[in-house]
Short mmCIF file of C-alpha atoms in Angstrom, two decimals:
data_model
loop_
_atom_site.label_atom_id
_atom_site.label_comp_id
_atom_site.label_asym_id
_atom_site.label_seq_id
_atom_site.Cartn_x
_atom_site.Cartn_y
_atom_site.Cartn_z
CA MET A 1 76.94 126.06 179.41
CA GLY A 2 75.53 123.43 177.04
CA LYS A 3 74.62 126.17 174.33
CA ASN A 4 78.12 127.46 174.41
CA ASN A 5 79.79 123.82 173.67
CA LYS A 6 77.16 123.82 170.50
CA ASN A 7 78.24 127.59 169.25
CA LYS A 8 81.62 125.78 169.25
CA LYS A 9 80.76 122.77 167.65
CA LYS A 10 79.50 124.65 164.83
CA VAL A 11 83.12 127.17 164.41
CA LYS A 12 84.61 123.75 164.50
CA GLY A 13 82.29 122.05 162.15
CA ALA A 14 82.81 125.63 159.71
CA GLU A 15 86.58 125.41 159.95
CA LYS A 16 86.50 122.26 158.87
CA THR A 17 83.97 122.64 155.91
CA ASN A 18 86.40 125.42 154.78
CA LEU A 19 89.78 123.05 154.92
CA LYS A 20 88.17 120.42 152.93
CA THR A 21 87.23 122.96 150.20
CA GLU A 22 90.40 125.00 150.15
CA LYS A 23 92.30 121.02 149.69
CA LYS A 24 89.47 120.46 147.08
CA LEU A 25 90.41 123.79 144.86
CA LEU A 26 94.40 123.05 145.65
CA LEU A 27 93.75 119.87 144.01
CA LYS A 28 92.03 121.38 141.03
CA GLN A 29 94.66 123.33 140.93
CA LYS A 30 97.43 121.41 140.88
CA LYS A 31 95.58 119.26 137.84
CA MET A 32 95.47 122.48 136.22
CA LEU A 33 99.65 123.45 136.35
CA ALA A 34 100.22 120.04 135.65
CA LYS A 35 98.07 120.28 132.06
CA ILE A 36 99.67 123.92 130.86
CA GLY A 37 103.23 122.49 132.21
CA GLU A 38 103.64 125.30 134.74
CA ALA A 39 106.25 124.39 137.68
CA ASP A 40 104.93 125.41 141.35
CA ILE A 41 105.17 129.21 142.48
CA GLY A 42 108.00 128.62 144.92
CA ASP A 43 110.29 126.94 142.11
CA LEU A 44 109.63 129.72 139.67
CA LEU A 45 110.76 132.26 142.81
CA ALA A 46 113.82 130.35 143.20
CA LYS A 47 115.22 130.68 140.00
CA TYR A 48 115.69 135.11 140.71
CA ARG A 49 117.11 134.46 144.18
CA VAL A 50 120.55 135.63 144.73
CA ASP A 51 123.35 134.09 146.81
CA PRO A 52 122.56 136.16 150.66
CA THR A 53 126.79 135.95 151.32
CA LYS A 54 127.06 138.24 147.77
CA LYS A 55 124.70 141.00 149.66
CA ASP A 56 128.28 143.36 149.65
CA ILE A 57 128.49 143.87 145.93
CA PRO A 58 127.18 146.88 144.77
CA ALA A 59 124.84 146.86 141.07
CA ALA A 60 126.26 148.28 138.45
CA GLU A 61 124.13 151.37 137.07
CA ILE A 62 123.78 150.76 133.09
CA GLU A 63 122.13 153.38 130.67
CA CYS A 64 119.33 151.41 128.72
CA PRO A 65 115.54 152.05 126.56
CA ALA A 66 112.41 153.46 128.95
CA PRO A 67 110.92 150.13 131.12
CA SER A 68 108.47 148.04 128.94
CA PRO A 69 104.56 148.00 129.66
CA ARG A 70 103.72 147.89 133.26
CA VAL A 71 101.13 148.31 136.00
CA ASN A 72 100.97 148.45 139.56
CA PHE A 73 104.96 148.86 139.79
CA SER A 74 106.54 151.71 142.00
CA ILE A 75 107.39 155.30 141.22
CA VAL A 76 108.81 158.06 143.25
CA THR A 77 111.30 161.33 143.25
CA HIS A 78 114.57 160.84 144.25
CA PRO A 79 115.53 162.38 147.53
CA THR A 80 118.72 163.95 146.53
CA LYS A 81 118.90 164.53 142.76
CA ASP A 82 116.57 165.09 139.75
CA GLN A 83 115.53 161.87 138.74
CA LEU A 84 112.59 159.40 139.19
CA VAL A 85 112.99 155.73 140.40
CA PHE A 86 110.61 152.80 139.66
CA PHE A 87 110.58 149.40 140.62
CA GLY A 88 108.73 146.46 139.26
CA GLY A 89 105.28 145.97 138.15
CA GLU A 90 103.51 143.52 135.92
CA SER A 91 102.10 143.25 132.70
CA PHE A 92 99.96 141.40 130.75
CA ASP A 93 99.47 140.22 127.12
CA GLY A 94 96.44 137.82 127.06
CA GLN A 95 98.56 133.88 127.02
CA LYS A 96 100.96 135.00 130.01
CA ALA A 97 101.69 137.50 132.88
CA GLU A 98 105.38 138.52 133.71
CA VAL A 99 105.93 140.84 137.06
CA TYR A 100 109.38 142.61 137.55
CA ASP A 101 111.95 143.32 139.97
CA ASP A 102 114.17 145.85 137.61
CA LEU A 103 115.08 149.51 139.32
CA PHE A 104 114.95 152.04 136.91
CA MET A 105 116.07 155.59 136.75
CA TYR A 106 114.79 158.29 135.18
CA ASN A 107 117.14 161.50 134.59
CA ILE A 108 114.86 164.34 133.58
CA ALA A 109 117.37 166.86 132.45
CA LYS A 110 118.63 164.24 130.32
CA ASP A 111 115.62 162.39 129.42
CA GLY A 112 117.43 159.27 129.60
CA TRP A 113 116.76 156.07 131.60
CA THR A 114 119.16 153.70 133.32
CA VAL A 115 118.99 150.19 135.16
CA LEU A 116 120.56 148.48 137.78
CA ARG A 117 122.21 145.20 136.54
CA GLY A 118 123.64 142.57 138.69
CA GLY A 119 124.56 142.91 142.67
CA GLY A 120 123.82 141.14 145.72
CA GLU A 121 120.93 139.63 147.30
CA ARG A 122 117.55 142.38 146.00
CA PRO A 123 113.72 142.18 146.70
CA LEU A 124 111.80 139.22 144.28
CA PRO A 125 109.97 140.30 141.56
CA ARG A 126 106.68 141.70 142.64
CA CYS A 127 103.53 144.28 142.27
CA GLY A 128 101.03 146.25 144.45
CA HIS A 129 104.27 146.45 146.87
CA GLN A 130 105.00 150.12 148.42
CA MET A 131 108.14 152.16 148.35
CA VAL A 132 108.83 155.64 150.15
CA ALA A 133 112.25 157.84 149.90
CA THR A 134 113.92 159.44 152.24
CA ALA A 135 117.23 161.75 152.27
CA THR A 136 118.85 160.38 154.86
CA ASP A 137 122.96 159.32 154.22
CA GLY A 138 122.51 160.19 150.71
CA GLY A 139 119.03 158.58 150.07
CA GLN A 140 116.97 155.89 150.72
CA LEU A 141 114.72 153.97 149.01
CA TRP A 142 112.33 151.70 151.63
CA LEU A 143 110.24 148.91 150.27
CA HIS A 144 107.40 146.88 151.66
CA GLY A 145 105.28 143.84 151.02
CA GLY A 146 103.60 143.00 147.47
CA GLU A 147 102.90 140.17 145.28
CA TYR A 148 104.31 137.66 142.38
CA SER A 149 101.52 135.93 140.52
CA SER A 150 102.62 132.85 137.96
CA PRO A 151 102.82 133.34 134.12
CA SER A 152 99.03 131.42 134.16
CA GLN A 153 97.99 133.66 136.87
CA LEU A 154 97.39 130.54 138.58
CA GLN A 155 99.35 130.80 141.24
CA PHE A 156 100.61 133.99 143.68
CA HIS A 157 102.30 134.93 146.53
CA HIS A 158 102.66 137.49 148.95
CA TYR A 159 105.28 138.87 150.35
CA SER A 160 105.72 140.52 154.25
CA ASP A 161 109.63 141.12 153.90
CA LEU A 162 110.66 144.81 154.45
CA TRP A 163 113.92 146.27 152.49
CA VAL A 164 116.00 149.27 152.08
CA PHE A 165 118.17 150.37 148.84
CA ARG A 166 120.97 152.72 149.40
CA LEU A 167 121.32 155.11 146.49
CA LYS A 168 124.88 155.74 147.76
CA SER A 169 126.40 152.34 147.37
CA ARG A 170 123.55 150.69 145.40
CA LEU A 171 122.83 148.45 147.78
CA TRP A 172 120.25 146.83 148.91
CA GLU A 173 119.45 145.02 152.73
CA LYS A 174 117.16 142.75 153.95
CA ILE A 175 115.39 144.33 157.25
CA SER A 176 115.48 141.60 160.12
CA ALA A 177 112.25 142.60 162.39
CA ALA A 178 109.61 140.57 164.33
CA GLY A 179 106.09 142.13 164.76
CA GLY A 180 105.32 143.52 161.25
CA PRO A 181 102.61 143.10 159.25
CA THR A 182 101.16 140.04 157.37
CA ALA A 183 101.78 139.00 154.04
CA ARG A 184 100.03 141.29 151.71
CA SER A 185 99.54 143.91 148.50
CA GLY A 186 97.74 146.80 147.79
CA HIS A 187 98.22 148.22 151.19
CA ARG A 188 99.34 151.84 151.79
CA MET A 189 102.30 153.32 152.88
CA VAL A 190 103.68 156.45 154.04
CA LEU A 191 106.66 158.19 156.10
CA LEU A 192 105.90 160.94 159.34
CA LYS A 193 108.37 161.75 162.01
CA LYS A 194 110.97 159.18 160.92
CA ARG A 195 108.40 156.25 161.07
CA LEU A 196 106.65 153.84 157.70
CA PHE A 197 103.27 153.65 158.90
CA ILE A 198 101.27 151.09 156.65
CA PHE A 199 97.60 150.93 156.59
CA GLY A 200 95.50 148.44 155.02
CA GLY A 201 95.98 145.88 151.68
CA PHE A 202 94.49 142.43 150.55
CA HIS A 203 96.02 138.72 150.43
CA ASP A 204 94.62 136.52 148.05
CA ASN A 205 95.66 132.93 146.95
CA ASN A 206 93.28 131.99 144.66
CA GLN A 207 91.46 129.88 147.08
CA SER A 208 90.61 132.66 149.89
CA TYR A 209 90.88 136.18 150.43
CA LYS A 210 91.24 138.67 153.30
CA TYR A 211 91.26 142.47 153.02
CA PHE A 212 92.77 144.62 155.91
CA ASN A 213 92.23 147.77 158.22
CA ASP A 214 94.93 147.04 160.52
CA VAL A 215 97.80 149.82 161.06
CA HIS A 216 101.84 149.06 161.39
CA PHE A 217 105.04 151.25 161.93
CA PHE A 218 108.48 150.89 161.61
CA SER A 219 110.87 153.09 163.14
CA LEU A 220 113.48 154.11 161.26
CA GLU A 221 115.54 154.77 164.24
CA ASP A 222 115.46 151.94 166.16
CA TYR A 223 114.44 149.61 163.56
CA ARG A 224 111.34 148.08 165.54
CA TRP A 225 107.88 147.44 164.38
CA THR A 226 104.91 148.81 166.42
CA LYS A 227 101.53 147.46 165.70
CA VAL A 228 98.78 150.23 166.44
CA ASP A 229 96.60 150.37 169.27
CA VAL A 230 93.80 151.92 167.44
CA ALA A 231 90.59 153.43 169.31
CA GLY A 232 87.49 155.65 168.17
CA VAL A 233 84.18 154.47 167.40
CA ALA A 234 84.04 153.30 163.64
CA PRO A 235 87.09 152.15 162.11
CA PRO A 236 87.66 152.64 158.15
CA PRO A 237 86.46 149.32 156.25
CA PRO A 238 88.99 147.06 155.62
CA ARG A 239 90.48 147.81 152.24
CA SER A 240 93.28 148.51 149.55
CA GLY A 241 94.45 151.00 147.19
CA CYS A 242 93.34 153.89 148.98
CA CYS A 243 94.76 157.15 148.74
CA MET A 244 97.32 158.43 151.92
CA THR A 245 98.76 161.45 153.42
CA THR A 246 100.25 162.72 156.18
CA THR A 247 99.38 166.48 157.23
CA THR A 248 102.09 169.01 159.22
CA GLY A 249 99.84 168.64 161.91
CA GLY A 250 101.21 164.64 162.28
CA THR A 251 97.71 162.85 161.55
CA ILE A 252 97.36 160.58 158.79
CA LEU A 253 94.63 160.80 156.22
CA ILE A 254 92.79 158.27 153.82
CA TRP A 255 90.27 157.84 150.90
CA GLY A 256 88.82 155.87 149.14
CA GLY A 257 89.70 152.18 148.20
CA TYR A 258 88.51 149.46 147.23
CA SER A 259 87.39 145.29 148.66
CA LYS A 260 85.66 142.61 148.15
CA SER A 261 82.97 139.88 150.11
CA SER A 262 81.24 137.10 149.42
CA VAL A 263 78.04 136.72 149.39
CA LYS A 264 77.32 133.45 148.25
CA LYS A 265 79.15 130.05 147.02
CA ASP A 266 81.41 131.30 144.16
CA ALA A 267 80.12 134.75 144.14
CA ASP A 268 81.92 137.95 145.70
CA LYS A 269 80.52 141.32 145.48
CA GLY A 270 82.81 144.04 144.96
CA THR A 271 82.93 147.64 146.74
CA THR A 272 84.60 150.96 145.70
CA HIS A 273 85.03 152.73 149.26
CA TRP A 274 83.84 156.55 149.21
CA ASP A 275 84.96 157.46 152.72
CA SER A 276 87.33 159.39 154.38
CA TYR A 277 88.80 159.36 157.58
CA SER A 278 92.10 160.58 159.69
CA LEU A 279 94.45 158.76 162.07
CA VAL A 280 95.03 161.24 165.08
CA PRO A 281 97.70 160.39 167.59
CA ASP A 282 96.74 160.03 171.69
CA LYS A 283 98.35 163.19 172.99
CA HIS A 284 98.82 161.37 176.33
CA ASP A 285 101.09 158.97 175.04
CA ALA A 286 104.47 159.48 175.07
CA LYS A 287 105.07 156.33 173.13
CA GLY A 288 103.32 156.97 170.46
CA ALA A 289 101.33 153.61 169.75
CA SER A 290 98.13 154.46 170.48
CA TRP A 291 96.22 156.19 167.64
CA LYS A 292 91.84 156.84 167.25
CA TRP A 293 90.09 156.83 163.72
CA VAL A 294 88.02 159.82 163.26
CA SER A 295 85.75 159.82 160.41
CA ILE A 296 86.00 163.40 158.16
CA LYS A 297 84.03 165.39 155.90
CA MET A 298 85.73 166.85 152.46
CA GLY A 299 84.31 169.94 150.43
CA GLY A 300 85.22 170.68 146.86
CA MET A 301 84.48 169.30 143.72
CA ARG A 302 85.42 165.18 145.33
CA PRO A 303 86.03 162.74 142.52
CA PRO A 304 83.58 160.56 142.05
CA PRO A 305 83.51 156.58 143.46
CA ARG A 306 86.64 154.61 141.39
CA SER A 307 89.01 152.50 142.18
CA GLY A 308 92.84 152.28 140.67
CA VAL A 309 93.21 155.79 141.19
CA SER A 310 96.85 157.08 140.88
CA PHE A 311 98.00 159.53 143.31
CA VAL A 312 100.82 161.24 144.23
CA VAL A 313 101.77 163.78 147.07
CA ALA A 314 103.63 166.89 146.33
CA PRO A 315 105.88 169.24 148.22
CA ASN A 316 103.15 172.02 148.22
CA GLY A 317 100.85 170.01 150.43
CA ARG A 318 98.54 168.76 147.57
CA LEU A 319 97.74 165.40 146.64
CA TYR A 320 97.31 164.69 143.26
CA THR A 321 95.04 161.78 141.16
CA PHE A 322 94.39 160.49 138.03
CA GLY A 323 92.43 158.26 136.38
CA GLY A 324 90.85 155.35 137.64
CA VAL A 325 88.00 152.57 137.10
CA MET A 326 84.23 152.20 137.89
CA ASP A 327 82.39 149.16 137.47
CA THR A 328 79.04 149.52 135.67
CA GLU A 329 76.78 146.54 136.02
CA GLU A 330 75.50 145.99 132.32
CA ASP A 331 73.24 143.47 133.45
CA GLU A 332 72.62 140.84 136.15
CA GLU A 333 75.98 138.57 135.26
CA SER A 334 77.91 141.71 132.78
CA ILE A 335 80.06 143.56 134.38
CA LYS A 336 82.04 146.75 132.44
CA GLY A 337 84.62 149.10 133.48
CA GLN A 338 83.91 152.65 133.12
CA PHE A 339 87.86 154.59 132.79
CA THR A 340 88.43 157.88 132.92
CA ASN A 341 91.01 160.21 132.54
CA GLU A 342 90.39 162.90 135.09
CA LEU A 343 92.99 164.65 137.38
CA HIS A 344 91.79 165.87 140.62
CA SER A 345 93.85 167.77 143.37
CA PHE A 346 93.46 167.80 147.25
CA ASP A 347 94.54 170.25 149.57
CA VAL A 348 95.50 168.36 152.49
CA GLU A 349 95.75 170.85 155.29
CA ASN A 350 91.96 172.41 154.03
CA ARG A 351 90.43 169.21 152.87
CA VAL A 352 89.31 170.36 149.90
CA TRP A 353 88.96 169.17 146.11
CA ARG A 354 89.94 170.62 142.84
CA LYS A 355 88.99 169.26 139.69
CA ILE A 356 92.06 169.88 137.22
CA GLU A 357 90.60 171.19 133.99
CA LEU A 358 93.49 172.09 131.53
CA SER A 359 92.90 175.00 128.62
CA GLY A 360 94.63 173.07 125.68
CA SER A 361 91.50 170.20 127.10
CA LYS A 362 88.78 172.62 126.94
CA GLN A 363 89.55 173.92 123.96
CA GLU A 364 89.90 170.18 122.34
CA SER A 365 86.86 169.18 124.01
CA LYS A 366 84.81 172.20 121.81
CA SER A 367 86.39 171.12 118.90
CA HIS A 368 84.45 167.60 119.19
CA GLY A 369 81.15 168.87 120.05
CA ASP A 370 79.35 168.99 123.33
CA ASP A 371 77.17 166.07 121.54
CA THR A 372 79.85 163.66 121.39
CA MET A 373 81.39 164.60 124.85
CA ASN A 374 78.41 164.05 126.66
CA GLU A 375 76.51 160.95 125.33
CA GLU A 376 76.16 157.55 126.98
CA LYS A 377 76.61 158.69 130.51
CA VAL A 378 76.44 156.07 133.50
CA VAL A 379 74.71 157.23 136.75
CA THR A 380 75.50 155.08 139.91
CA THR A 381 74.73 156.34 143.74
CA ALA A 382 77.02 156.33 146.43
CA GLY A 383 75.01 156.51 150.06
CA ALA A 384 73.44 159.81 149.76
CA PHE A 385 75.00 160.86 146.45
CA THR A 386 74.42 160.16 142.77
CA VAL A 387 77.27 160.57 140.40
CA THR A 388 77.20 160.93 136.70
CA VAL A 389 80.33 159.88 134.92
CA ALA A 390 81.03 160.51 131.19
CA GLY A 391 80.37 156.85 129.08
CA LYS A 392 81.83 155.46 126.24
CA GLY A 393 81.06 157.99 124.17
CA ALA A 394 83.64 160.47 126.22
CA GLU A 395 85.92 157.62 126.12
CA LYS A 396 86.18 157.59 122.64
CA SER A 397 86.66 161.35 122.44
CA ALA A 398 89.54 161.25 125.23
CA GLN A 399 90.85 158.29 122.46
CA LYS A 400 90.79 161.31 119.43
CA SER A 401 92.11 163.96 121.14
CA SER A 402 95.47 165.67 121.07
CA VAL A 403 98.32 162.78 121.56
CA SER A 404 99.45 164.91 124.51
CA GLU A 405 97.26 163.61 126.45
CA PRO A 406 96.92 160.67 128.97
CA SER A 407 94.07 158.52 127.51
CA PRO A 408 91.44 157.12 130.44
CA ARG A 409 93.68 154.35 132.69
CA SER A 410 93.47 152.71 135.94
CA HIS A 411 96.63 152.12 138.40
CA CYS A 412 99.04 153.99 136.24
CA GLY A 413 102.56 155.58 138.20
CA LEU A 414 102.64 159.00 139.25
CA ALA A 415 105.40 161.08 140.87
CA VAL A 416 106.49 164.94 141.37
CA CYS A 417 109.76 166.81 141.07
CA LYS A 418 109.82 170.48 140.85
CA GLY A 419 106.64 171.23 140.16
CA THR A 420 105.81 169.11 137.29
CA LEU A 421 103.72 166.11 137.06
CA PHE A 422 105.14 163.26 135.62
CA LEU A 423 102.84 159.65 135.00
CA PHE A 424 103.88 156.55 133.51
CA GLY A 425 102.36 153.53 132.13
CA GLY A 426 99.05 151.59 133.92
CA THR A 427 95.88 149.79 132.62
CA PHE A 428 92.59 150.08 130.08
CA GLU A 429 90.11 147.69 129.26
CA GLU A 430 88.83 147.44 126.02
CA GLY A 431 86.50 144.67 124.82
CA SER A 432 88.04 141.87 126.04
CA ARG A 433 91.78 143.52 126.21
CA ASP A 434 93.54 144.65 129.39
CA ASN A 435 95.95 146.63 127.50
CA THR A 436 99.38 147.05 129.57
CA LEU A 437 100.18 151.00 128.81
CA GLY A 438 104.19 152.54 128.38
CA ASP A 439 103.18 156.24 127.47
CA PHE A 440 105.02 158.78 129.65
CA TYR A 441 103.94 162.37 129.90
CA SER A 442 104.89 165.14 132.01
CA LEU A 443 102.58 168.56 133.05
CA ASP A 444 103.45 171.82 134.62
CA LEU A 445 101.89 172.25 138.03
CA GLN A 446 102.56 175.72 138.57
CA LYS A 447 100.81 176.60 134.60
CA PRO A 448 98.61 173.57 133.75
CA VAL A 449 97.98 174.56 130.30
CA GLU A 450 98.78 170.84 128.39
CA TRP A 451 100.59 167.48 128.98
CA LYS A 452 103.86 167.20 127.20
CA THR A 453 104.29 163.61 125.71
CA ILE A 454 107.83 161.90 126.90
CA ILE A 455 106.94 158.68 125.13
CA GLY A 456 103.72 158.02 122.87
CA VAL A 457 101.82 154.78 123.33
CA LYS A 458 103.21 153.33 119.44
CA SER A 459 106.48 154.04 120.74
CA ASN A 460 106.32 151.46 123.68
CA GLN A 461 103.02 149.35 123.37
CA MET A 462 102.78 146.60 124.41
CA GLU A 463 101.70 143.66 122.02
CA TRP A 464 98.75 141.74 122.70
CA ILE A 465 98.69 137.94 121.96
CA GLY A 466 95.67 136.47 123.12
CA SER A 467 92.56 137.27 120.77
CA GLU A 468 89.45 139.10 120.52
CA SER A 469 88.18 136.44 118.78
CA GLU A 470 88.50 133.66 120.12
CA SER A 471 85.12 131.29 120.76
CA ASP A 472 84.25 128.58 123.08
CA SER A 473 84.37 126.22 119.63
CA GLU A 474 88.18 126.93 118.69
CA ARG A 475 89.62 126.03 122.20
CA SER A 476 91.24 122.70 122.50
CA ASP A 477 89.21 119.93 124.57
CA ASP A 478 92.31 120.22 126.93
CA GLU A 479 91.57 124.27 127.56
CA GLU A 480 87.91 123.47 127.96
CA ASP A 481 89.14 120.71 130.68
CA VAL A 482 91.02 123.26 132.76
CA SER A 483 88.13 126.03 132.26
CA ASP A 484 85.41 123.46 133.83
CA GLU A 485 87.77 122.29 136.62
CA SER A 486 88.83 126.22 137.43
CA ASP A 487 85.10 127.03 138.00
CA ASP A 488 85.22 130.11 136.34
CA ASP A 489 87.96 131.30 138.44
CA SER A 490 90.99 130.84 135.80
CA ASP A 491 91.28 134.34 134.82
CA SER A 492 91.44 135.23 138.56
CA ASP A 493 90.58 139.09 138.25
CA MET A 494 92.94 140.12 141.16
CA ASP A 495 93.14 143.31 143.13
CA THR A 496 96.38 144.45 142.53
CA ASP A 497 95.72 148.24 143.71
#
């Protein structure tokens, strides 16, 4: 009895210490915000709010230029037209972050853009959210979660809201239903038998973070949330940014993802997951709330473990992935991102991976010479596997190749319409720069010869305001004080996968 009470005291003591730590961090953050003159995140978001009494006013669709460069946005194929629909996302110019609430449509045949302006209540700016399209009632877009960051990236707000946009009436509606997932971003959402299934994600507010592996579904028939009762020997570890798709047999597959955990005070360790699971329904449960996780094996040329991998599921039953980044340690305190522009396909029903080699790319690779393509390789291990990924030489070669080929990147947007794969935006690190991209490409999946450039890099490129040559000696005393008080966390490398 005494032993149990002692354990309880330890738990209370740990909770008390954590609360004190969070209060100290909040106090430091308030001081930093006061120095840079940034308003509270609640006030920043308030300017985007629309009077809910005007919710029945439809938005106007206006012709416009292409979306600005962005990352962590959502892109889906219009359910009834040959169009692509974009929503939200974020960008960073070296000094200021910007998060968007705009909804764009791209008309494929006309190669033209429109944006929705005005209207009634709508989702607040966000990135790292999820959006799914259905053909019901002339087309609907279902949007869940995501996050908003302040311009300094010192403040974050995560959403737990669910919205539906009716394409025919051009009206947003916020769905009020209890029992849904907690606020998060980087999660995944798929549609299966008139249910929206949500898995994983993370919540990070610069004081603490948490990754999830829970499963919820929302019924599009009775508008109710259900937390799935998941059985199984070993569920997937918590993660964000995984690949997720459904099968014709009514199961759900997940692969990969990213998470981080604390290894010691002020030190975190990131994990790029390489495992795969199937979520299988309990046939004896008439309500469909009982499922179980099963670890599965995948065949073929499986992609190396990477985070920030973009994916899309095509009507032909194949999942396509592009890009991603692998962290490589140069020494104990220095980590470098190794980006790729590889394209892979996954046969969902047969669980087989294949690397797609474009005939145009093969010819380009030979022109650079094998020595150039093979120089500087990174070797890493994942369980029982050893993976070799082309290094800096390959990246430079890819950038010098044909302009019709997307450069290495992570967190871009992918969509498939009538057998054509479309790719927009993303991010790529170059030294101290975090380049936000706004280029746009298409690829015929029936005859994958080469990428077609719709918008080149130079015609839609974000200007980098931050200086690569900035050194500590050039910084002001105030900037040094802010950096010292932030405990080296002012840049906040948050996972919005």
